Amino acid sequence: MRNRYIDLLRCAAILRVVFYHTSTWAILTIVFPAMSLMFALGGTLMAASLDAKGLAAVRSRFRRLLPSFWALAAVFVPAMLVTGLALEWRVLLWLLPLSDPPANYWGALVLSPIWYLRDFLWFVLVSPLVLPLFRRFPLPVLIAPYLLLAAMEFTGWLPGPVLAHVGLYFGAWLLGFAYHDGMLQRMSRRLLAVLTLVLAVAGGAWTITHPGHRGYDLNDIPIGNALWSTAFILLVLGLLPQSAGWLARHRLLDRVVTVLNRRALTIYLWHMPAVILVGVFARWWGWSHVTVSGLTIRTVMVVLLTAVAVAAVGWVEDAAARRRPQLLPGGRRRTPPVVPVVPVPRVGATDAGPVTVDR
């Protein structure tokens, strides 16, 4: 049975990502640190898959993630090759993006959110090794990514992007393990509340005293991001009530949550091309994202263009999950009409009873 609370959180996270890229409001990274939460939810689901399927869970996750990425690549890679992208062996990374696939001058911006899928695939790959270690030594394993992040920040060490994001986001993935195993639920609520408060205060203080080049955008402040996001994850997965049964009483909202969850990867991959395209038109027509009217127009256009992409290729997620492809998922299944069964009388019988033959 699906956890509708998890579905609701994922729905909120993907909407926040889309609106952040549309508005560029730095405050959104503080109010709702969506990327860390998405990794935490991914860790929860991966732990559940490993418990149910074992190592086959890795293959299953790759099977469900890659086809939507290939659909994106099928459109943009030929376009980039025509407009200057060199045809070299690294183009093969568009088949399996365990490292950043190559892009040209415009593709690098349009396809910039692919880093999330790259990190997600790596986290899936290492989960069969890390999950048993986490269950045996939970605290040391949980602290390790944050120590790695601190080492990078205080020594100036600059590893590759994947290892850098292990320090920033793998702790959130491990918190997803903890949620799946019930560790957060078994903690004393007082201790969990104090820990959440301490982390939030520390993250807020670091963010205020170490602003990035965009001010207080947490994406530019790794330590502040990690501390604040960890507090947020503990809040939503450990402290807040986690019942989402009320969704069933609101059919429209329940359907929206279902659709956004079934199309979450498609929305994530295709919303940025929509944002960039709308930005080009906005400069032509003067739709400033600073004014309410300009931002409203931008948001509506981004939603419409993303919806077109979802309608065109969203069914790939159904096929990857081995579900019947649907244009708009989550609808009620049609039940076949009930055909009344007419009893057939036995041979030699009538309504009045058995037929007797005079001899």
CSV table of C-alpha atoms in Angstrom, one decimal:
chain,number,residue,atom,x,y,z
A,1,MET,CA,0.0,0.0,0.0
A,2,ARG,CA,1.3,3.4,-0.9
A,3,ASN,CA,2.2,5.9,1.8
A,4,ARG,CA,0.1,8.9,0.8
A,5,TYR,CA,2.0,11.2,3.2
A,6,ILE,CA,5.2,10.4,1.2
A,7,ASP,CA,3.3,11.1,-2.0
A,8,LEU,CA,2.1,14.4,-0.6
A,9,LEU,CA,5.6,15.5,0.3
A,10,ARG,CA,7.0,14.5,-3.1
A,11,CYS,CA,4.1,16.4,-4.8
A,12,ALA,CA,5.0,19.6,-2.7
A,13,ALA,CA,8.7,19.2,-3.4
A,14,ILE,CA,8.3,19.0,-7.2
A,15,LEU,CA,6.0,22.0,-7.2
A,16,ARG,CA,8.5,23.9,-5.2
A,17,VAL,CA,11.3,23.1,-7.6
A,18,VAL,CA,9.3,24.3,-10.6
A,19,PHE,CA,8.3,27.5,-8.9
A,20,TYR,CA,11.8,28.2,-7.6
A,21,HIS,CA,13.3,28.0,-11.1
A,22,THR,CA,10.5,30.1,-12.4
A,23,SER,CA,10.7,32.8,-9.8
A,24,THR,CA,14.4,32.5,-8.6
A,25,TRP,CA,13.2,33.3,-5.1
A,26,ALA,CA,16.0,32.4,-2.7
A,27,ILE,CA,13.6,32.3,0.2
A,28,LEU,CA,12.0,29.1,-1.2
A,29,THR,CA,15.2,27.2,-0.5
A,30,ILE,CA,14.8,28.0,3.2
A,31,VAL,CA,11.0,27.7,3.5
A,32,PHE,CA,11.0,24.3,1.8
A,33,PRO,CA,14.4,22.7,1.0
A,34,ALA,CA,13.0,20.4,-1.6
A,35,MET,CA,16.1,18.7,-3.0
A,36,SER,CA,17.2,17.3,0.3
A,37,LEU,CA,13.7,16.2,1.0
A,38,MET,CA,13.5,14.4,-2.4
A,39,PHE,CA,16.7,12.5,-1.6
A,40,ALA,CA,15.3,11.6,1.8
A,41,LEU,CA,12.1,10.2,0.2
A,42,GLY,CA,14.3,8.4,-2.4
A,43,GLY,CA,16.2,6.8,0.4
A,44,THR,CA,13.0,5.7,2.1
A,45,LEU,CA,11.7,4.1,-1.1
A,46,MET,CA,15.1,2.5,-1.9
A,47,ALA,CA,15.3,0.8,1.5
A,48,ALA,CA,11.8,-0.5,1.1
A,49,SER,CA,12.7,-1.9,-2.4
A,50,LEU,CA,15.9,-3.5,-1.1
A,51,ASP,CA,13.9,-5.2,1.7
A,52,ALA,CA,11.3,-6.5,-0.8
A,53,LYS,CA,13.5,-7.4,-3.8
A,54,GLY,CA,17.1,-7.5,-2.6
A,55,LEU,CA,19.7,-6.6,-5.3
A,56,ALA,CA,17.0,-6.7,-8.0
A,57,ALA,CA,15.9,-3.4,-6.6
A,58,VAL,CA,18.9,-1.7,-8.2
A,59,ARG,CA,17.9,-3.0,-11.6
A,60,SER,CA,14.3,-2.1,-11.0
A,61,ARG,CA,15.2,1.5,-10.1
A,62,PHE,CA,17.4,1.9,-13.1
A,63,ARG,CA,14.7,0.5,-15.3
A,64,ARG,CA,12.2,3.0,-14.0
A,65,LEU,CA,14.5,6.0,-14.1
A,66,LEU,CA,16.4,5.8,-17.4
A,67,PRO,CA,13.6,5.6,-20.0
A,68,SER,CA,12.3,9.1,-19.1
A,69,PHE,CA,15.9,10.4,-19.3
A,70,TRP,CA,16.3,8.7,-22.7
A,71,ALA,CA,13.1,10.4,-24.0
A,72,LEU,CA,14.7,13.8,-23.0
A,73,ALA,CA,18.0,12.9,-24.7
A,74,ALA,CA,16.2,11.8,-27.9
A,75,VAL,CA,15.0,15.3,-28.3
A,76,PHE,CA,17.9,17.4,-27.1
A,77,VAL,CA,21.0,15.5,-28.0
A,78,PRO,CA,20.4,15.7,-31.8
A,79,ALA,CA,19.5,19.4,-31.4
A,80,MET,CA,22.8,20.0,-29.6
A,81,LEU,CA,24.8,18.0,-32.1
A,82,VAL,CA,23.4,20.1,-34.9
A,83,THR,CA,24.2,23.3,-32.9
A,84,GLY,CA,27.9,22.6,-32.1
A,85,LEU,CA,28.1,19.7,-29.6
A,86,ALA,CA,31.1,17.6,-30.5
A,87,LEU,CA,30.4,13.9,-31.3
A,88,GLU,CA,32.8,12.1,-29.0
A,89,TRP,CA,32.7,9.1,-26.7
A,90,ARG,CA,31.3,11.1,-23.8
A,91,VAL,CA,28.0,11.4,-25.7
A,92,LEU,CA,27.4,7.8,-24.5
A,93,LEU,CA,26.8,9.3,-21.0
A,94,TRP,CA,23.4,10.3,-22.4
A,95,LEU,CA,22.7,6.5,-22.1
A,96,LEU,CA,23.8,6.2,-18.5
A,97,PRO,CA,24.5,9.5,-16.8
A,98,LEU,CA,26.8,8.4,-14.0
A,99,SER,CA,28.8,11.5,-14.8
A,100,ASP,CA,27.7,14.8,-16.4
A,101,PRO,CA,26.9,14.1,-20.0
A,102,PRO,CA,28.3,16.7,-22.5
A,103,ALA,CA,26.2,19.7,-23.5
A,104,ASN,CA,26.8,22.7,-25.7
A,105,TYR,CA,26.3,26.4,-24.7
A,106,TRP,CA,22.5,26.4,-24.5
A,107,GLY,CA,22.1,22.7,-23.5
A,108,ALA,CA,24.1,23.1,-20.3
A,109,LEU,CA,21.5,25.5,-19.0
A,110,VAL,CA,18.4,23.9,-20.3
A,111,LEU,CA,19.5,20.5,-19.0
A,112,SER,CA,21.1,21.6,-15.8
A,113,PRO,CA,18.8,19.7,-13.5
A,114,ILE,CA,20.2,16.4,-14.7
A,115,TRP,CA,22.6,16.4,-11.8
A,116,TYR,CA,19.8,15.2,-9.6
A,117,LEU,CA,19.3,12.1,-11.7
A,118,ARG,CA,23.1,11.5,-11.7
A,119,ASP,CA,23.4,11.6,-7.9
A,120,PHE,CA,20.2,9.5,-7.5
A,121,LEU,CA,21.6,6.7,-9.7
A,122,TRP,CA,24.8,6.7,-7.7
A,123,PHE,CA,22.9,6.6,-4.4
A,124,VAL,CA,20.9,3.7,-5.7
A,125,LEU,CA,24.0,1.8,-6.7
A,126,VAL,CA,25.7,2.1,-3.3
A,127,SER,CA,22.5,1.5,-1.3
A,128,PRO,CA,22.9,-2.4,-1.1
A,129,LEU,CA,26.2,-1.9,0.5
A,130,VAL,CA,25.4,1.1,2.7
A,131,LEU,CA,22.0,-0.1,4.1
A,132,PRO,CA,23.4,-3.1,6.0
A,133,LEU,CA,26.2,-0.9,7.4
A,134,PHE,CA,23.7,1.8,8.4
A,135,ARG,CA,21.5,-0.8,10.2
A,136,ARG,CA,24.6,-2.1,12.1
A,137,PHE,CA,26.3,1.3,12.8
A,138,PRO,CA,23.6,3.9,12.3
A,139,LEU,CA,25.1,6.9,13.9
A,140,PRO,CA,28.7,6.7,12.4
A,141,VAL,CA,27.3,6.0,9.0
A,142,LEU,CA,24.8,8.9,9.2
A,143,ILE,CA,27.5,11.3,10.4
A,144,ALA,CA,30.0,10.3,7.7
A,145,PRO,CA,28.6,12.4,4.8
A,146,TYR,CA,28.4,15.5,7.0
A,147,LEU,CA,32.0,15.0,8.0
A,148,LEU,CA,33.0,14.8,4.4
A,149,LEU,CA,31.1,18.0,3.7
A,150,ALA,CA,32.9,19.7,6.6
A,151,ALA,CA,36.3,18.5,5.3
A,152,MET,CA,35.6,19.9,1.9
A,153,GLU,CA,34.4,23.3,3.2
A,154,PHE,CA,37.2,23.8,5.8
A,155,THR,CA,40.1,22.5,3.8
A,156,GLY,CA,39.2,23.8,0.3
A,157,TRP,CA,39.3,20.3,-1.1
A,158,LEU,CA,37.4,20.2,-4.4
A,159,PRO,CA,36.5,16.7,-5.4
A,160,GLY,CA,34.3,15.8,-8.3
A,161,PRO,CA,30.6,16.8,-8.3
A,162,VAL,CA,29.4,13.3,-7.4
A,163,LEU,CA,31.5,13.1,-4.3
A,164,ALA,CA,30.8,16.7,-3.4
A,165,HIS,CA,27.0,15.9,-3.4
A,166,VAL,CA,27.6,12.8,-1.3
A,167,GLY,CA,28.6,15.2,1.4
A,168,LEU,CA,25.7,17.4,0.8
A,169,TYR,CA,22.8,15.0,0.0
A,170,PHE,CA,23.7,11.5,1.0
A,171,GLY,CA,23.0,12.3,4.7
A,172,ALA,CA,19.4,13.1,3.6
A,173,TRP,CA,19.3,9.7,1.8
A,174,LEU,CA,20.4,8.0,5.0
A,175,LEU,CA,17.7,9.8,7.0
A,176,GLY,CA,15.3,8.2,4.5
A,177,PHE,CA,16.7,4.8,5.6
A,178,ALA,CA,16.1,5.8,9.2
A,179,TYR,CA,12.5,6.8,8.5
A,180,HIS,CA,11.9,3.5,6.7
A,181,ASP,CA,13.3,1.5,9.6
A,182,GLY,CA,11.3,3.4,12.2
A,183,MET,CA,14.3,4.9,13.9
A,184,LEU,CA,12.9,8.5,13.8
A,185,GLN,CA,9.5,7.3,15.0
A,186,ARG,CA,11.1,5.4,18.0
A,187,MET,CA,13.1,8.4,19.1
A,188,SER,CA,11.9,10.4,22.1
A,189,ARG,CA,9.9,13.3,20.7
A,190,ARG,CA,11.6,15.7,23.1
A,191,LEU,CA,15.0,14.6,22.0
A,192,LEU,CA,14.0,14.8,18.3
A,193,ALA,CA,12.5,18.3,18.8
A,194,VAL,CA,15.7,19.5,20.6
A,195,LEU,CA,17.9,18.1,17.9
A,196,THR,CA,15.8,19.6,15.2
A,197,LEU,CA,15.9,23.0,16.9
A,198,VAL,CA,19.7,22.9,17.4
A,199,LEU,CA,20.3,21.9,13.7
A,200,ALA,CA,17.9,24.7,12.5
A,201,VAL,CA,19.6,27.3,14.7
A,202,ALA,CA,23.0,26.2,13.6
A,203,GLY,CA,22.0,26.1,9.9
A,204,GLY,CA,20.3,29.5,10.1
A,205,ALA,CA,23.3,31.1,11.9
A,206,TRP,CA,25.7,29.7,9.3
A,207,THR,CA,23.6,30.9,6.4
A,208,ILE,CA,23.2,34.4,7.8
A,209,THR,CA,27.0,34.7,8.4
A,210,HIS,CA,28.1,33.0,5.2
A,211,PRO,CA,25.8,34.3,2.4
A,212,GLY,CA,26.5,33.1,-1.1
A,213,HIS,CA,26.7,35.1,-4.3
A,214,ARG,CA,22.9,35.1,-4.5
A,215,GLY,CA,22.4,36.1,-0.9
A,216,TYR,CA,20.7,33.5,1.3
A,217,ASP,CA,20.0,30.9,-1.4
A,218,LEU,CA,20.9,27.7,0.3
A,219,ASN,CA,22.1,26.2,-3.0
A,220,ASP,CA,25.2,28.4,-2.6
A,221,ILE,CA,25.8,27.7,1.1
A,222,PRO,CA,26.6,23.9,1.5
A,223,ILE,CA,27.0,23.7,5.3
A,224,GLY,CA,24.0,25.9,5.9
A,225,ASN,CA,22.0,23.9,3.4
A,226,ALA,CA,23.0,20.6,5.1
A,227,LEU,CA,22.2,21.7,8.6
A,228,TRP,CA,18.9,23.5,7.8
A,229,SER,CA,17.7,20.7,5.4
A,230,THR,CA,18.4,18.0,8.0
A,231,ALA,CA,16.3,19.9,10.5
A,232,PHE,CA,13.6,20.2,8.0
A,233,ILE,CA,13.6,16.4,7.2
A,234,LEU,CA,13.5,15.6,10.9
A,235,LEU,CA,10.5,17.9,11.2
A,236,VAL,CA,8.4,16.5,8.4
A,237,LEU,CA,9.4,12.9,8.8
A,238,GLY,CA,9.8,12.7,12.6
A,239,LEU,CA,7.8,15.4,14.3
A,240,LEU,CA,4.8,16.4,12.2
A,241,PRO,CA,1.6,14.2,12.1
A,242,GLN,CA,2.0,11.9,9.1
A,243,SER,CA,-1.6,11.0,8.3
A,244,ALA,CA,-2.8,11.8,4.8
A,245,GLY,CA,-6.1,10.0,5.1
A,246,TRP,CA,-7.9,13.3,4.6
A,247,LEU,CA,-6.7,13.3,0.9
A,248,ALA,CA,-9.3,10.6,0.1
A,249,ARG,CA,-12.1,13.0,1.1
A,250,HIS,CA,-11.0,15.6,-1.5
A,251,ARG,CA,-11.1,13.7,-4.8
A,252,LEU,CA,-9.7,16.5,-7.0
A,253,LEU,CA,-6.7,17.1,-4.7
A,254,ASP,CA,-6.1,13.3,-4.3
A,255,ARG,CA,-6.1,13.0,-8.1
A,256,VAL,CA,-3.6,15.9,-8.5
A,257,VAL,CA,-1.3,14.2,-6.0
A,258,THR,CA,-1.5,11.0,-7.8
A,259,VAL,CA,-0.8,12.6,-11.2
A,260,LEU,CA,2.2,14.6,-10.0
A,261,ASN,CA,3.7,11.5,-8.3
A,262,ARG,CA,3.2,9.3,-11.4
A,263,ARG,CA,4.8,12.1,-13.6
A,264,ALA,CA,7.3,13.5,-11.1
A,265,LEU,CA,10.4,12.6,-13.1
A,266,THR,CA,9.0,13.8,-16.4
A,267,ILE,CA,8.0,17.1,-14.7
A,268,TYR,CA,11.5,17.5,-13.2
A,269,LEU,CA,13.3,16.8,-16.4
A,270,TRP,CA,11.2,18.9,-18.7
A,271,HIS,CA,10.3,21.9,-16.5
A,272,MET,CA,13.7,23.6,-17.0
A,273,PRO,CA,13.4,23.7,-20.8
A,274,ALA,CA,10.0,25.3,-20.3
A,275,VAL,CA,11.5,27.9,-17.9
A,276,ILE,CA,14.2,28.8,-20.3
A,277,LEU,CA,11.9,29.1,-23.3
A,278,VAL,CA,9.4,31.2,-21.2
A,279,GLY,CA,12.4,33.4,-20.1
A,280,VAL,CA,13.3,34.1,-23.8
A,281,PHE,CA,9.7,35.2,-24.5
A,282,ALA,CA,9.6,37.2,-21.3
A,283,ARG,CA,12.5,39.3,-22.4
A,284,TRP,CA,10.8,40.0,-25.7
A,285,TRP,CA,7.4,40.9,-24.1
A,286,GLY,CA,8.7,42.4,-20.9
A,287,TRP,CA,7.2,39.8,-18.5
A,288,SER,CA,9.4,40.6,-15.4
A,289,HIS,CA,9.5,38.0,-12.7
A,290,VAL,CA,9.8,40.8,-10.2
A,291,THR,CA,6.2,42.1,-10.7
A,292,VAL,CA,3.3,40.0,-9.6
A,293,SER,CA,1.7,40.1,-13.1
A,294,GLY,CA,4.9,39.2,-14.8
A,295,LEU,CA,5.6,36.3,-12.5
A,296,THR,CA,2.0,35.1,-12.8
A,297,ILE,CA,2.3,35.0,-16.6
A,298,ARG,CA,5.7,33.3,-16.4
A,299,THR,CA,4.3,30.6,-14.0
A,300,VAL,CA,1.2,29.9,-16.1
A,301,MET,CA,3.3,29.6,-19.3
A,302,VAL,CA,5.8,27.3,-17.6
A,303,VAL,CA,3.0,25.1,-16.2
A,304,LEU,CA,1.3,24.9,-19.6
A,305,LEU,CA,4.5,24.0,-21.5
A,306,THR,CA,5.5,21.4,-18.9
A,307,ALA,CA,2.0,20.0,-19.2
A,308,VAL,CA,2.5,19.6,-22.9
A,309,ALA,CA,5.7,17.7,-22.4
A,310,VAL,CA,4.1,15.5,-19.8
A,311,ALA,CA,1.2,14.8,-22.2
A,312,ALA,CA,3.7,13.9,-24.9
A,313,VAL,CA,6.2,11.7,-23.0
A,314,GLY,CA,4.8,11.2,-19.5
A,315,TRP,CA,3.5,7.8,-20.6
A,316,VAL,CA,7.1,6.6,-20.7
A,317,GLU,CA,7.0,6.5,-16.9
A,318,ASP,CA,4.1,4.1,-17.0
A,319,ALA,CA,5.8,1.9,-19.5
A,320,ALA,CA,9.0,1.9,-17.4
A,321,ALA,CA,7.0,0.9,-14.3
A,322,ARG,CA,5.2,-1.8,-16.4
A,323,ARG,CA,1.9,-0.1,-16.0
A,324,ARG,CA,-0.7,0.5,-18.7
A,325,PRO,CA,0.3,3.8,-20.3
A,326,GLN,CA,-2.2,6.6,-19.5
A,327,LEU,CA,-2.5,10.2,-20.6
A,328,LEU,CA,-3.7,11.2,-17.2
A,329,PRO,CA,-3.0,8.6,-14.5
A,330,GLY,CA,-4.9,7.9,-11.4
A,331,GLY,CA,-8.4,7.6,-12.9
A,332,ARG,CA,-10.9,5.0,-11.7
A,333,ARG,CA,-10.8,1.8,-13.5
A,334,ARG,CA,-13.9,1.0,-15.5
A,335,THR,CA,-15.7,-2.0,-14.1
A,336,PRO,CA,-17.3,-4.2,-16.7
A,337,PRO,CA,-21.1,-4.3,-16.6
A,338,VAL,CA,-22.6,-7.1,-14.6
A,339,VAL,CA,-24.4,-9.6,-16.9
A,340,PRO,CA,-27.3,-11.2,-15.1
A,341,VAL,CA,-27.1,-15.0,-15.0
A,342,VAL,CA,-30.3,-16.7,-16.1
A,343,PRO,CA,-30.6,-20.2,-14.6
A,344,VAL,CA,-31.1,-22.9,-17.2
A,345,PRO,CA,-33.6,-25.5,-16.2
A,346,ARG,CA,-32.6,-29.1,-16.2
A,347,VAL,CA,-33.6,-31.2,-19.1
A,348,GLY,CA,-36.9,-32.8,-18.3
A,349,ALA,CA,-38.0,-30.1,-15.8
A,350,THR,CA,-40.5,-27.3,-16.0
A,351,ASP,CA,-41.5,-24.4,-13.7
A,352,ALA,CA,-44.1,-26.8,-12.3
A,353,GLY,CA,-41.6,-29.4,-11.5
A,354,PRO,CA,-40.3,-32.5,-13.2
A,355,VAL,CA,-42.0,-33.5,-16.4
A,356,THR,CA,-43.8,-36.8,-16.0
A,357,VAL,CA,-44.5,-39.1,-19.0
A,358,ASP,CA,-47.6,-41.3,-18.9
A,359,ARG,CA,-46.7,-44.8,-19.7
